[in-house]
Amino acid sequence: MSVLADAGVFPHSGNRTDGRTGVQQDIQKFAEAALADSKREGLWLAVRARWVALAVIALTLPIMNPHWEVIYYIVSLGLFAVIGWAQLKVGKAGVSRPELFLMFCDLALMTFIAVVPNPWSPGGWPIGMQFRFNTFIYFFVLLATAPLAYSWRTVIAMGTWTAALWAVGVGWVWLQPETHAALAERVQAAVGSDVRMFALIDPTAINIAARFQEIVVFLIVAATLAVAVRRSNALLVSHAGIERERTNLARYFSPNVVEQLSKNDEPLKQVRTENVAVLFADIVGFTAYADGRSPAEVIGTLRRFHELMECEIF
C-alpha cells in the first residue's frame, strides 16, 4: 500500500521536541564518554612514547658526547621518565591540575638543562655557549607527545609555557655579567674585520634573533598541532554519535533501512511516498498472561517475541 512517511502523522505522546533534545543529549554523553576513554588511552600512549624517546636519547647521547659529563644529562632523562610516570598516575580526562603542574615541571626542567651549564663539565666556557648545542630541539620531543592526550588545550599550554620559560631563560643568561671578554677579543682578532663571521662564532653571543626564531617556530608548530587535535576530537565525537544513532536505529529497522536513514542528518523530517508492507501482530491472551506475572518476566517474553518477529520480518 501507499503511505505518507512523516514522523508528524504518527500518533505520539509528550513533546516531540523535548524527546529529540533528550536523544541528542544522550548521544552527546555517549560521545563524551568515548572521548574520555580515548583520552585515557592517549595518555598512556603518550607516556610510553616519552619513555621510548628518552631511551633513544639516552643511548645516543654517549655516542655524540663520549665524556663523563654526559652522565648529568642521562640522570636528567631519568627525571623526565619519573615525571611521565607521575603524569600517568594523576592524569584524567578533562582538567587535571596536578597533570598540568607536572607538565610545567617538565618544561622547567628542560629549560634549566638547556640554559644552565652542566656542573660536571670541565668548565671554562662562556654561558652563551649553551645555545650552541641546539638543545631547544628537545622541546619538540615533549610537544610531539602532547597531542596523544587528545587535548588541544594541553598543546596550547605547552607551547605558551615553553615560549615563556625559554624567554625567561634567555633573559637570565643575557643578564649575567661578562666573564670571557678576553676570549671574545681573541676570536674577533682572528677573524679580522668580518663582522658577520664574528657574530656567528662569538662564544659569548646569545644571538637573541635566533632565540626569538626558536620561540616563534615552536608556537607555530604548537598552534598547528592544537588545531589538528581539536579537529580530531570533533571527528571522534561525531563518529561516536553516528555509531550510537545507528545502534539505536538497528533495534527497530532492518539493516538496509538503517543504512538509508543514517545517510541523512534528519531522516524523520523528510516526507515522501513509499510502497511498504505492514504486519500487525497480536499475542493471544497477552493481557491475562501479563496480569499474573512479574514485569521482568513479561519483558523477557516480549523480548523473545521481538527476536523471533525480527528474523521473520527482516
PDB file of C-alpha atoms in Angstrom:
ATOM      1  CA  MET A   1       0.000   0.000   0.000  1.00  0.00           C
ATOM      2  CA  SER A   2       0.999   3.607  -0.424  1.00  0.00           C
ATOM      3  CA  VAL A   3       1.677   5.664   2.705  1.00  0.00           C
ATOM      4  CA  LEU A   4       2.898   9.179   3.526  1.00  0.00           C
ATOM      5  CA  ALA A   5       6.121   8.704   5.507  1.00  0.00           C
ATOM      6  CA  ASP A   6       6.420  11.568   8.017  1.00  0.00           C
ATOM      7  CA  ALA A   7       7.098  11.469  11.739  1.00  0.00           C
ATOM      8  CA  GLY A   8       4.404  14.063  12.325  1.00  0.00           C
ATOM      9  CA  VAL A   9       1.500  11.928  11.015  1.00  0.00           C
ATOM     10  CA  PHE A  10       2.016   9.138  13.544  1.00  0.00           C
ATOM     11  CA  PRO A  11       0.388   9.418  16.953  1.00  0.00           C
ATOM     12  CA  HIS A  12       2.701  10.177  19.823  1.00  0.00           C
ATOM     13  CA  SER A  13       2.626  11.262  23.429  1.00  0.00           C
ATOM     14  CA  GLY A  14       4.616  14.030  25.118  1.00  0.00           C
ATOM     15  CA  ASN A  15       6.631  16.792  23.497  1.00  0.00           C
ATOM     16  CA  ARG A  16       8.441  15.571  20.414  1.00  0.00           C
ATOM     17  CA  THR A  17      10.969  18.417  20.562  1.00  0.00           C
ATOM     18  CA  ASP A  18      11.838  17.535  24.142  1.00  0.00           C
ATOM     19  CA  GLY A  19      12.234  13.921  23.132  1.00  0.00           C
ATOM     20  CA  ARG A  20      14.588  14.827  20.295  1.00  0.00           C
ATOM     21  CA  THR A  21      16.587  17.029  22.680  1.00  0.00           C
ATOM     22  CA  GLY A  22      16.847  14.169  25.155  1.00  0.00           C
ATOM     23  CA  VAL A  23      18.124  11.858  22.429  1.00  0.00           C
ATOM     24  CA  GLN A  24      20.687  14.443  21.369  1.00  0.00           C
ATOM     25  CA  GLN A  25      21.841  14.835  24.964  1.00  0.00           C
ATOM     26  CA  ASP A  26      22.131  11.080  25.311  1.00  0.00           C
ATOM     27  CA  ILE A  27      24.217  10.908  22.146  1.00  0.00           C
ATOM     28  CA  GLN A  28      26.375  13.787  23.382  1.00  0.00           C
ATOM     29  CA  LYS A  29      27.016  11.994  26.670  1.00  0.00           C
ATOM     30  CA  PHE A  30      27.869   8.821  24.799  1.00  0.00           C
ATOM     31  CA  ALA A  31      30.302  10.715  22.551  1.00  0.00           C
ATOM     32  CA  GLU A  32      31.920  12.470  25.510  1.00  0.00           C
ATOM     33  CA  ALA A  33      32.384   9.128  27.256  1.00  0.00           C
ATOM     34  CA  ALA A  34      34.036   7.736  24.144  1.00  0.00           C
ATOM     35  CA  LEU A  35      36.305  10.794  24.020  1.00  0.00           C
ATOM     36  CA  ALA A  36      37.210  10.349  27.703  1.00  0.00           C
ATOM     37  CA  ASP A  37      38.183   6.726  27.066  1.00  0.00           C
ATOM     38  CA  SER A  38      40.294   7.802  24.106  1.00  0.00           C
ATOM     39  CA  LYS A  39      42.000  10.453  26.242  1.00  0.00           C
ATOM     40  CA  ARG A  40      42.918   7.910  28.902  1.00  0.00           C
ATOM     41  CA  GLU A  41      44.320   5.571  26.263  1.00  0.00           C
ATOM     42  CA  GLY A  42      46.118   8.506  24.640  1.00  0.00           C
ATOM     43  CA  LEU A  43      47.709   9.494  27.944  1.00  0.00           C
ATOM     44  CA  TRP A  44      49.100   6.013  28.415  1.00  0.00           C
ATOM     45  CA  LEU A  45      50.322   6.040  24.820  1.00  0.00           C
ATOM     46  CA  ALA A  46      51.951   9.462  25.356  1.00  0.00           C
ATOM     47  CA  VAL A  47      53.836   8.239  28.409  1.00  0.00           C
ATOM     48  CA  ARG A  48      55.050   5.147  26.596  1.00  0.00           C
ATOM     49  CA  ALA A  49      56.138   7.282  23.651  1.00  0.00           C
ATOM     50  CA  ARG A  50      58.020   9.521  26.107  1.00  0.00           C
ATOM     51  CA  TRP A  51      59.831   6.540  27.607  1.00  0.00           C
ATOM     52  CA  VAL A  52      60.810   5.244  24.191  1.00  0.00           C
ATOM     53  CA  ALA A  53      62.082   8.685  23.142  1.00  0.00           C
ATOM     54  CA  LEU A  54      64.046   9.059  26.385  1.00  0.00           C
ATOM     55  CA  ALA A  55      65.588   5.639  25.918  1.00  0.00           C
ATOM     56  CA  VAL A  56      66.677   6.505  22.383  1.00  0.00           C
ATOM     57  CA  ILE A  57      68.173   9.810  23.548  1.00  0.00           C
ATOM     58  CA  ALA A  58      69.954   8.106  26.454  1.00  0.00           C
ATOM     59  CA  LEU A  59      71.557   5.634  24.036  1.00  0.00           C
ATOM     60  CA  THR A  60      72.630   8.260  21.508  1.00  0.00           C
ATOM     61  CA  LEU A  61      73.990  10.853  23.947  1.00  0.00           C
ATOM     62  CA  PRO A  62      77.145   8.866  24.871  1.00  0.00           C
ATOM     63  CA  ILE A  63      77.833   8.401  21.176  1.00  0.00           C
ATOM     64  CA  MET A  64      77.594  12.122  20.479  1.00  0.00           C
ATOM     65  CA  ASN A  65      79.444  13.115  23.642  1.00  0.00           C
ATOM     66  CA  PRO A  66      81.717  10.283  24.875  1.00  0.00           C
ATOM     67  CA  HIS A  67      82.730  12.011  28.123  1.00  0.00           C
ATOM     68  CA  TRP A  68      81.813  11.545  31.779  1.00  0.00           C
ATOM     69  CA  GLU A  69      79.866  14.793  31.837  1.00  0.00           C
ATOM     70  CA  VAL A  70      77.142  13.139  29.765  1.00  0.00           C
ATOM     71  CA  ILE A  71      76.039  11.288  32.921  1.00  0.00           C
ATOM     72  CA  TYR A  72      74.444  14.551  34.069  1.00  0.00           C
ATOM     73  CA  TYR A  73      72.103  14.525  31.091  1.00  0.00           C
ATOM     74  CA  ILE A  74      71.329  10.823  31.444  1.00  0.00           C
ATOM     75  CA  VAL A  75      70.311  11.415  35.060  1.00  0.00           C
ATOM     76  CA  SER A  76      68.115  14.270  33.855  1.00  0.00           C
ATOM     77  CA  LEU A  77      66.456  11.893  31.397  1.00  0.00           C
ATOM     78  CA  GLY A  78      65.621   9.676  34.359  1.00  0.00           C
ATOM     79  CA  LEU A  79      63.837  12.624  35.974  1.00  0.00           C
ATOM     80  CA  PHE A  80      61.789  13.118  32.812  1.00  0.00           C
ATOM     81  CA  ALA A  81      60.824   9.435  32.931  1.00  0.00           C
ATOM     82  CA  VAL A  82      59.682   9.797  36.554  1.00  0.00           C
ATOM     83  CA  ILE A  83      57.612  12.886  35.693  1.00  0.00           C
ATOM     84  CA  GLY A  84      55.954  10.917  32.898  1.00  0.00           C
ATOM     85  CA  TRP A  85      55.113   8.116  35.318  1.00  0.00           C
ATOM     86  CA  ALA A  86      53.602  10.663  37.720  1.00  0.00           C
ATOM     87  CA  GLN A  87      51.522  12.175  34.898  1.00  0.00           C
ATOM     88  CA  LEU A  88      50.137   8.723  34.160  1.00  0.00           C
ATOM     89  CA  LYS A  89      49.090   8.326  37.792  1.00  0.00           C
ATOM     90  CA  VAL A  90      47.341  11.690  38.200  1.00  0.00           C
ATOM     91  CA  GLY A  91      46.162  12.248  34.617  1.00  0.00           C
ATOM     92  CA  LYS A  92      42.496  12.091  33.735  1.00  0.00           C
ATOM     93  CA  ALA A  93      40.125  13.276  31.048  1.00  0.00           C
ATOM     94  CA  GLY A  94      39.270  16.934  31.390  1.00  0.00           C
ATOM     95  CA  VAL A  95      41.078  19.487  33.504  1.00  0.00           C
ATOM     96  CA  SER A  96      43.686  17.922  35.803  1.00  0.00           C
ATOM     97  CA  ARG A  97      45.668  20.496  37.764  1.00  0.00           C
ATOM     98  CA  PRO A  98      48.282  18.010  39.044  1.00  0.00           C
ATOM     99  CA  GLU A  99      48.855  16.879  35.458  1.00  0.00           C
ATOM    100  CA  LEU A 100      49.290  20.474  34.295  1.00  0.00           C
ATOM    101  CA  PHE A 101      51.699  21.123  37.168  1.00  0.00           C
ATOM    102  CA  LEU A 102      53.790  18.102  36.166  1.00  0.00           C
ATOM    103  CA  MET A 103      53.814  19.311  32.568  1.00  0.00           C
ATOM    104  CA  PHE A 104      55.125  22.661  33.816  1.00  0.00           C
ATOM    105  CA  CYS A 105      57.827  20.776  35.755  1.00  0.00           C
ATOM    106  CA  ASP A 106      58.734  19.019  32.506  1.00  0.00           C
ATOM    107  CA  LEU A 107      59.254  22.281  30.675  1.00  0.00           C
ATOM    108  CA  ALA A 108      61.011  23.981  33.587  1.00  0.00           C
ATOM    109  CA  LEU A 109      63.471  21.095  33.893  1.00  0.00           C
ATOM    110  CA  MET A 110      64.121  21.165  30.153  1.00  0.00           C
ATOM    111  CA  THR A 111      64.733  24.926  30.269  1.00  0.00           C
ATOM    112  CA  PHE A 112      67.116  24.551  33.204  1.00  0.00           C
ATOM    113  CA  ILE A 113      69.147  21.870  31.438  1.00  0.00           C
ATOM    114  CA  ALA A 114      69.248  23.861  28.199  1.00  0.00           C
ATOM    115  CA  VAL A 115      70.251  27.188  29.785  1.00  0.00           C
ATOM    116  CA  VAL A 116      72.347  26.390  32.861  1.00  0.00           C
ATOM    117  CA  PRO A 117      75.783  24.897  32.118  1.00  0.00           C
ATOM    118  CA  ASN A 118      76.469  21.299  33.085  1.00  0.00           C
ATOM    119  CA  PRO A 119      78.041  21.417  36.569  1.00  0.00           C
ATOM    120  CA  TRP A 120      80.066  18.276  35.794  1.00  0.00           C
ATOM    121  CA  SER A 121      81.669  19.703  32.657  1.00  0.00           C
ATOM    122  CA  PRO A 122      85.309  20.827  32.838  1.00  0.00           C
ATOM    123  CA  GLY A 123      84.168  24.477  32.643  1.00  0.00           C
ATOM    124  CA  GLY A 124      85.930  27.464  31.205  1.00  0.00           C
ATOM    125  CA  TRP A 125      83.308  28.184  28.542  1.00  0.00           C
ATOM    126  CA  PRO A 126      81.060  31.249  28.402  1.00  0.00           C
ATOM    127  CA  ILE A 127      77.477  30.626  29.424  1.00  0.00           C
ATOM    128  CA  GLY A 128      76.334  31.721  25.982  1.00  0.00           C
ATOM    129  CA  MET A 129      77.896  28.560  24.569  1.00  0.00           C
ATOM    130  CA  GLN A 130      74.912  26.649  25.950  1.00  0.00           C
ATOM    131  CA  PHE A 131      72.891  27.857  22.968  1.00  0.00           C
ATOM    132  CA  ARG A 132      75.408  26.397  20.509  1.00  0.00           C
ATOM    133  CA  PHE A 133      74.349  22.839  21.356  1.00  0.00           C
ATOM    134  CA  ASN A 134      70.833  23.263  19.878  1.00  0.00           C
ATOM    135  CA  THR A 135      69.215  21.829  22.994  1.00  0.00           C
ATOM    136  CA  PHE A 136      65.978  23.659  22.204  1.00  0.00           C
ATOM    137  CA  ILE A 137      65.065  20.933  19.699  1.00  0.00           C
ATOM    138  CA  TYR A 138      64.356  18.574  22.612  1.00  0.00           C
ATOM    139  CA  PHE A 139      61.313  20.675  23.478  1.00  0.00           C
ATOM    140  CA  PHE A 140      59.771  19.286  20.307  1.00  0.00           C
ATOM    141  CA  VAL A 141      60.030  15.775  21.787  1.00  0.00           C
ATOM    142  CA  LEU A 142      57.750  16.850  24.627  1.00  0.00           C
ATOM    143  CA  LEU A 143      55.466  18.696  22.235  1.00  0.00           C
ATOM    144  CA  ALA A 144      55.177  15.630  19.986  1.00  0.00           C
ATOM    145  CA  THR A 145      53.713  13.562  22.840  1.00  0.00           C
ATOM    146  CA  ALA A 146      51.165  16.203  23.886  1.00  0.00           C
ATOM    147  CA  PRO A 147      48.613  15.530  21.077  1.00  0.00           C
ATOM    148  CA  LEU A 148      48.406  11.876  22.131  1.00  0.00           C
ATOM    149  CA  ALA A 149      46.410  13.013  25.186  1.00  0.00           C
ATOM    150  CA  TYR A 150      43.618  14.301  22.860  1.00  0.00           C
ATOM    151  CA  SER A 151      43.592  17.756  24.456  1.00  0.00           C
ATOM    152  CA  TRP A 152      44.172  20.799  22.268  1.00  0.00           C
ATOM    153  CA  ARG A 153      44.300  22.983  25.392  1.00  0.00           C
ATOM    154  CA  THR A 154      47.253  20.936  26.648  1.00  0.00           C
ATOM    155  CA  VAL A 155      49.099  21.542  23.397  1.00  0.00           C
ATOM    156  CA  ILE A 156      48.419  25.290  23.578  1.00  0.00           C
ATOM    157  CA  ALA A 157      49.505  25.395  27.221  1.00  0.00           C
ATOM    158  CA  MET A 158      52.717  23.563  26.404  1.00  0.00           C
ATOM    159  CA  GLY A 159      53.515  25.950  23.556  1.00  0.00           C
ATOM    160  CA  THR A 160      52.785  29.036  25.658  1.00  0.00           C
ATOM    161  CA  TRP A 161      54.684  27.850  28.713  1.00  0.00           C
ATOM    162  CA  THR A 162      57.664  26.766  26.647  1.00  0.00           C
ATOM    163  CA  ALA A 163      57.869  30.174  24.986  1.00  0.00           C
ATOM    164  CA  ALA A 164      57.620  31.940  28.357  1.00  0.00           C
ATOM    165  CA  LEU A 165      60.163  29.726  30.121  1.00  0.00           C
ATOM    166  CA  TRP A 166      62.608  29.925  27.224  1.00  0.00           C
ATOM    167  CA  ALA A 167      62.299  33.703  27.156  1.00  0.00           C
ATOM    168  CA  VAL A 168      62.989  33.810  30.909  1.00  0.00           C
ATOM    169  CA  GLY A 169      65.998  31.536  30.487  1.00  0.00           C
ATOM    170  CA  VAL A 170      67.441  33.629  27.668  1.00  0.00           C
ATOM    171  CA  GLY A 171      66.840  36.780  29.690  1.00  0.00           C
ATOM    172  CA  TRP A 172      68.658  35.268  32.674  1.00  0.00           C
ATOM    173  CA  VAL A 173      71.675  34.449  30.512  1.00  0.00           C
ATOM    174  CA  TRP A 174      71.635  37.929  28.994  1.00  0.00           C
ATOM    175  CA  LEU A 175      71.707  39.499  32.472  1.00  0.00           C
ATOM    176  CA  GLN A 176      74.756  37.503  33.562  1.00  0.00           C
ATOM    177  CA  PRO A 177      77.969  39.570  33.887  1.00  0.00           C
ATOM    178  CA  GLU A 178      80.620  39.344  31.161  1.00  0.00           C
ATOM    179  CA  THR A 179      83.200  36.708  32.098  1.00  0.00           C
ATOM    180  CA  HIS A 180      85.092  35.895  28.896  1.00  0.00           C
ATOM    181  CA  ALA A 181      85.746  39.258  27.282  1.00  0.00           C
ATOM    182  CA  ALA A 182      89.370  38.315  26.560  1.00  0.00           C
ATOM    183  CA  LEU A 183      88.270  35.162  24.721  1.00  0.00           C
ATOM    184  CA  ALA A 184      85.851  37.179  22.593  1.00  0.00           C
ATOM    185  CA  GLU A 185      88.585  39.664  21.762  1.00  0.00           C
ATOM    186  CA  ARG A 186      90.921  36.892  20.620  1.00  0.00           C
ATOM    187  CA  VAL A 187      88.238  35.449  18.376  1.00  0.00           C
ATOM    188  CA  GLN A 188      87.498  38.883  16.910  1.00  0.00           C
ATOM    189  CA  ALA A 189      91.190  39.428  16.252  1.00  0.00           C
ATOM    190  CA  ALA A 190      91.361  36.059  14.493  1.00  0.00           C
ATOM    191  CA  VAL A 191      88.503  36.829  12.083  1.00  0.00           C
ATOM    192  CA  GLY A 192      89.596  40.402  11.458  1.00  0.00           C
ATOM    193  CA  SER A 193      87.055  42.864  10.119  1.00  0.00           C
ATOM    194  CA  ASP A 194      84.479  40.273   9.068  1.00  0.00           C
ATOM    195  CA  VAL A 195      81.646  41.291  11.387  1.00  0.00           C
ATOM    196  CA  ARG A 196      79.236  38.623  10.204  1.00  0.00           C
ATOM    197  CA  MET A 197      81.724  35.822  10.823  1.00  0.00           C
ATOM    198  CA  PHE A 198      82.423  37.117  14.320  1.00  0.00           C
ATOM    199  CA  ALA A 199      78.685  37.256  15.055  1.00  0.00           C
ATOM    200  CA  LEU A 200      78.429  33.581  14.111  1.00  0.00           C
ATOM    201  CA  ILE A 201      81.356  32.271  16.166  1.00  0.00           C
ATOM    202  CA  ASP A 202      81.464  34.727  19.069  1.00  0.00           C
ATOM    203  CA  PRO A 203      81.495  32.357  22.094  1.00  0.00           C
ATOM    204  CA  THR A 204      79.837  34.926  24.355  1.00  0.00           C
ATOM    205  CA  ALA A 205      76.982  35.830  21.991  1.00  0.00           C
ATOM    206  CA  ILE A 206      73.444  34.831  22.919  1.00  0.00           C
ATOM    207  CA  ASN A 207      72.034  35.615  19.470  1.00  0.00           C
ATOM    208  CA  ILE A 208      68.680  36.993  20.557  1.00  0.00           C
ATOM    209  CA  ALA A 209      67.330  36.844  16.995  1.00  0.00           C
ATOM    210  CA  ALA A 210      67.918  33.092  16.807  1.00  0.00           C
ATOM    211  CA  ARG A 211      66.315  32.569  20.218  1.00  0.00           C
ATOM    212  CA  PHE A 212      63.277  34.586  19.125  1.00  0.00           C
ATOM    213  CA  GLN A 213      63.042  32.499  15.969  1.00  0.00           C
ATOM    214  CA  GLU A 214      63.014  29.310  18.061  1.00  0.00           C
ATOM    215  CA  ILE A 215      60.092  30.613  20.098  1.00  0.00           C
ATOM    216  CA  VAL A 216      58.098  31.687  17.048  1.00  0.00           C
ATOM    217  CA  VAL A 217      58.602  28.378  15.236  1.00  0.00           C
ATOM    218  CA  PHE A 218      57.670  26.416  18.355  1.00  0.00           C
ATOM    219  CA  LEU A 219      54.471  28.425  18.819  1.00  0.00           C
ATOM    220  CA  ILE A 220      53.528  27.901  15.162  1.00  0.00           C
ATOM    221  CA  VAL A 221      54.005  24.145  15.465  1.00  0.00           C
ATOM    222  CA  ALA A 222      52.091  24.034  18.768  1.00  0.00           C
ATOM    223  CA  ALA A 223      49.172  26.009  17.312  1.00  0.00           C
ATOM    224  CA  THR A 224      49.048  23.751  14.254  1.00  0.00           C
ATOM    225  CA  LEU A 225      49.027  20.622  16.405  1.00  0.00           C
ATOM    226  CA  ALA A 226      46.320  22.116  18.624  1.00  0.00           C
ATOM    227  CA  VAL A 227      44.081  22.721  15.600  1.00  0.00           C
ATOM    228  CA  ALA A 228      44.708  19.152  14.430  1.00  0.00           C
ATOM    229  CA  VAL A 229      43.840  17.758  17.871  1.00  0.00           C
ATOM    230  CA  ARG A 230      40.657  19.814  18.059  1.00  0.00           C
ATOM    231  CA  ARG A 231      39.568  18.599  14.631  1.00  0.00           C
ATOM    232  CA  SER A 232      40.345  15.021  15.662  1.00  0.00           C
ATOM    233  CA  ASN A 233      38.228  15.427  18.798  1.00  0.00           C
ATOM    234  CA  ALA A 234      35.335  16.802  16.751  1.00  0.00           C
ATOM    235  CA  LEU A 235      35.563  13.882  14.331  1.00  0.00           C
ATOM    236  CA  LEU A 236      35.705  11.415  17.225  1.00  0.00           C
ATOM    237  CA  VAL A 237      32.616  12.898  18.877  1.00  0.00           C
ATOM    238  CA  SER A 238      30.777  12.975  15.552  1.00  0.00           C
ATOM    239  CA  HIS A 239      31.706   9.379  14.772  1.00  0.00           C
ATOM    240  CA  ALA A 240      30.662   8.211  18.244  1.00  0.00           C
ATOM    241  CA  GLY A 241      27.326   9.979  17.867  1.00  0.00           C
ATOM    242  CA  ILE A 242      26.719   8.413  14.455  1.00  0.00           C
ATOM    243  CA  GLU A 243      27.534   4.945  15.767  1.00  0.00           C
ATOM    244  CA  ARG A 244      25.134   5.427  18.668  1.00  0.00           C
ATOM    245  CA  GLU A 245      22.386   6.554  16.305  1.00  0.00           C
ATOM    246  CA  ARG A 246      22.979   3.566  14.036  1.00  0.00           C
ATOM    247  CA  THR A 247      22.824   1.253  17.040  1.00  0.00           C
ATOM    248  CA  ASN A 248      19.511   2.728  18.149  1.00  0.00           C
ATOM    249  CA  LEU A 249      18.047   2.521  14.642  1.00  0.00           C
ATOM    250  CA  ALA A 250      19.199  -1.091  14.258  1.00  0.00           C
ATOM    251  CA  ARG A 251      16.981  -2.059  17.169  1.00  0.00           C
ATOM    252  CA  TYR A 252      13.837  -1.249  15.176  1.00  0.00           C
ATOM    253  CA  PHE A 253      14.745  -1.294  11.466  1.00  0.00           C
ATOM    254  CA  SER A 254      16.294  -3.702   9.030  1.00  0.00           C
ATOM    255  CA  PRO A 255      19.960  -3.171   8.031  1.00  0.00           C
ATOM    256  CA  ASN A 256      19.101  -1.677   4.634  1.00  0.00           C
ATOM    257  CA  VAL A 257      16.702   0.829   6.246  1.00  0.00           C
ATOM    258  CA  VAL A 258      19.324   1.771   8.844  1.00  0.00           C
ATOM    259  CA  GLU A 259      21.843   2.364   6.094  1.00  0.00           C
ATOM    260  CA  GLN A 260      19.430   4.630   4.250  1.00  0.00           C
ATOM    261  CA  LEU A 261      18.388   6.581   7.361  1.00  0.00           C
ATOM    262  CA  SER A 262      21.977   7.083   8.531  1.00  0.00           C
ATOM    263  CA  LYS A 263      22.849   8.895   5.315  1.00  0.00           C
ATOM    264  CA  ASN A 264      20.545  11.780   6.256  1.00  0.00           C
ATOM    265  CA  ASP A 265      21.138  14.283   9.049  1.00  0.00           C
ATOM    266  CA  GLU A 266      17.446  14.469   9.986  1.00  0.00           C
ATOM    267  CA  PRO A 267      15.772  11.490   8.316  1.00  0.00           C
ATOM    268  CA  LEU A 268      12.457  11.784  10.191  1.00  0.00           C
ATOM    269  CA  LYS A 269      11.793  15.264   8.784  1.00  0.00           C
ATOM    270  CA  GLN A 270      11.798  14.062   5.181  1.00  0.00           C
ATOM    271  CA  VAL A 271       8.420  13.458   3.572  1.00  0.00           C
ATOM    272  CA  ARG A 272       7.985  11.059   0.663  1.00  0.00           C
ATOM    273  CA  THR A 273       5.599   8.401  -0.648  1.00  0.00           C
ATOM    274  CA  GLU A 274       6.682   4.765  -0.409  1.00  0.00           C
ATOM    275  CA  ASN A 275       5.188   1.362  -1.108  1.00  0.00           C
ATOM    276  CA  VAL A 276       5.544  -0.621   2.106  1.00  0.00           C
ATOM    277  CA  ALA A 277       4.299  -3.839   3.687  1.00  0.00           C
ATOM    278  CA  VAL A 278       2.910  -3.549   7.201  1.00  0.00           C
ATOM    279  CA  LEU A 279       2.419  -6.527   9.543  1.00  0.00           C
ATOM    280  CA  PHE A 280       0.065  -6.224  12.505  1.00  0.00           C
ATOM    281  CA  ALA A 281       0.621  -8.970  15.076  1.00  0.00           C
ATOM    282  CA  ASP A 282      -1.069  -9.691  18.380  1.00  0.00           C
ATOM    283  CA  ILE A 283      -0.256 -12.148  21.167  1.00  0.00           C
ATOM    284  CA  VAL A 284      -3.444 -14.011  22.009  1.00  0.00           C
ATOM    285  CA  GLY A 285      -4.324 -13.767  25.681  1.00  0.00           C
ATOM    286  CA  PHE A 286      -1.439 -11.400  26.464  1.00  0.00           C
ATOM    287  CA  THR A 287      -3.437  -9.256  28.905  1.00  0.00           C
ATOM    288  CA  ALA A 288      -4.294 -12.234  31.097  1.00  0.00           C
ATOM    289  CA  TYR A 289      -0.754 -13.574  30.708  1.00  0.00           C
ATOM    290  CA  ALA A 290       0.824 -10.296  31.849  1.00  0.00           C
ATOM    291  CA  ASP A 291      -1.630  -9.840  34.723  1.00  0.00           C
ATOM    292  CA  GLY A 292      -0.392 -12.871  36.610  1.00  0.00           C
ATOM    293  CA  ARG A 293       3.354 -12.445  36.112  1.00  0.00           C
ATOM    294  CA  SER A 294       6.124 -10.090  37.221  1.00  0.00           C
ATOM    295  CA  PRO A 295       7.195  -7.185  34.981  1.00  0.00           C
ATOM    296  CA  ALA A 296      10.614  -8.749  34.439  1.00  0.00           C
ATOM    297  CA  GLU A 297       9.083 -11.993  33.210  1.00  0.00           C
ATOM    298  CA  VAL A 298       6.695 -10.140  30.897  1.00  0.00           C
ATOM    299  CA  ILE A 299       9.509  -8.059  29.413  1.00  0.00           C
ATOM    300  CA  GLY A 300      11.584 -11.199  28.891  1.00  0.00           C
ATOM    301  CA  THR A 301       8.721 -12.793  26.984  1.00  0.00           C
ATOM    302  CA  LEU A 302       8.286  -9.687  24.832  1.00  0.00           C
ATOM    303  CA  ARG A 303      11.982  -9.602  24.018  1.00  0.00           C
ATOM    304  CA  ARG A 304      11.966 -13.222  22.878  1.00  0.00           C
ATOM    305  CA  PHE A 305       8.860 -12.496  20.835  1.00  0.00           C
ATOM    306  CA  HIS A 306      10.551  -9.476  19.212  1.00  0.00           C
ATOM    307  CA  GLU A 307      13.623 -11.528  18.337  1.00  0.00           C
ATOM    308  CA  LEU A 308      11.514 -14.109  16.572  1.00  0.00           C
ATOM    309  CA  MET A 309       9.474 -11.486  14.741  1.00  0.00           C
ATOM    310  CA  GLU A 310      12.573  -9.504  13.652  1.00  0.00           C
ATOM    311  CA  CYS A 311      14.007 -12.591  11.973  1.00  0.00           C
ATOM    312  CA  GLU A 312      10.778 -13.206  10.103  1.00  0.00           C
ATOM    313  CA  ILE A 313      10.154  -9.571   9.122  1.00  0.00           C
ATOM    314  CA  PHE A 314      13.697  -8.652   8.042  1.00  0.00           C
TER     315      PHE A 314
END
